[in-house]
Amino acid sequence: MATTPAQPKAAPAKKTNRIGLELLAYRGGKTTLCAGCGHNAITERIIESFFELGIDPAQVIKLSGIGCSSKAPAYFLNRAHGFNSVHGRMPAVGTGAVIANRKMIAIGVSGDGDTGAIGVGQFVHLMRRNLPFVYIIEDNGCYGLTKGQFSPTADLGSTLKTGVINDLPPIDTCALAIELGASFVARSFSGDPKQLKAILKAALSHRGTAMIDVISPCVTFNDHEGSTKSYAYVKDHDEAVSDVSFVPYFEDINIDYDPGTSTAVTLHNGSKILLSKLSEDYHPTDKMSAMRLLHESAARGEYATGLIYVEPDKQDFVDMLGLVDEPLSMLDQSRTRPGKAALTEIMESFR
Ligand SMILES: Cc1ncc(C[n+]2csc(CCOP(=O)(O)OP(=O)(O)O)c2C)c(N)n1
Ligand code: SF4
Ligand SMILES: [Mg+2]
């Protein structure tokens, strides 16, 4: 009896999101950052968040400054608009972009150096304006791109390999953002995918400035013994510290812990950071409690992680300016240039 040849199995359909796009549509170029760098893990969570929310990449503008962290936008959302600004100047560029087109979703990736040092003046004004903007600090406590010098978020008493001691207290970017008026402030860890993705998705759904400080270990240049965000270069590779072409391979750190509990995470150099996840009954809408939480956890040498502060109904900068609904960039000249009569009327009003 003749047998029917087996039919080749159809390839399983690729998973698509609510706008019919596959995850691939949310990816960018291949990363050039070190293997195991916390920044790469954050990129993955950004990709997943945009995909799961079904946001059209063409509606997104991704921005950054300068640093390893600021290279990250090249590795996600290829189809989005992008602007890699001057060191520390991303907030000014982003403000212009959002005002020019209020329909765009703006996401900026910065570093602790880009934000806390050269860019701190720009950061301050972005936070106080409450511009609709997701602002991520990939926080490794050092200038990774320029070989690991202390940044303003490095911990007091951290030491460089040369023995130099950091004798300046760190800037807590979350406390600063809350104080200045940001309406969504969170902290997470690059190696906690579940929490980080939940925070990113919430930030993308928030109208106003969402500032997320993500502790993101630099596995290559951090060598601050006792630092809470650092990587002391492995003993076996001492000589290679100054060899920029040498990039060690490290496994990504992956953790998961419950709300209301603390966990000690061992970094690649064997040092530990203490993370404490906010409990489910924590109320992030009380500004004073949020500030107290940050001060108290810092005093215990811990990082409180989670959504620390949110003010959902705060008026954002675009509404405050009273802009028309249509993007300014799409208005034709007849609507953007006042005619002679309007100018005359304005001049008359000054009489
Ligand atoms: C105007 C200017 N000053 C200094 C530099 C040198 N520089 C490049 S990146 C960087 C710091 C980056 O640190 P961070 O923002 O923390 O990013 P990371 O590399 O740690 O991710 C510095 C000082 C520069 N590129 N431009
Ligand atoms: S030098 Fe540090 S911050 Fe830069 S890519 Fe390597 S691990 Fe990441
Ligand atoms: Mg840094």
PDB file of C-alpha atoms in Angstrom, residues 33 81 89 95 134 168-169 217 307 312 315 331 349:
ATOM      1  CA  LEU A  33      29.673  47.119  24.956  1.00  0.00           C
ATOM      2  CA  HIS A  81      14.273  58.615  15.523  1.00  0.00           C
ATOM      3  CA  ARG A  89      23.336  67.963  26.850  1.00  0.00           C
ATOM      4  CA  THR A  95      13.185  69.324  25.396  1.00  0.00           C
ATOM      5  CA  VAL A 134      11.575  58.758  30.174  1.00  0.00           C
ATOM      6  CA  LEU A 168      33.183  63.140  48.232  1.00  0.00           C
ATOM      7  CA  PRO A 169      29.694  61.993  49.165  1.00  0.00           C
ATOM      8  CA  PRO A 217      27.769  47.399  37.155  1.00  0.00           C
ATOM      9  CA  LEU A 307       8.778  53.011  42.263  1.00  0.00           C
ATOM     10  CA  PRO A 312       0.312  60.939  38.382  1.00  0.00           C
ATOM     11  CA  GLN A 315       0.708  69.074  34.872  1.00  0.00           C
ATOM     12  CA  LEU A 331       1.999  73.199  11.259  1.00  0.00           C
ATOM     13  CA  SER A 349      -0.769  96.404  22.772  1.00  0.00           C
TER      14      SER A 349
END
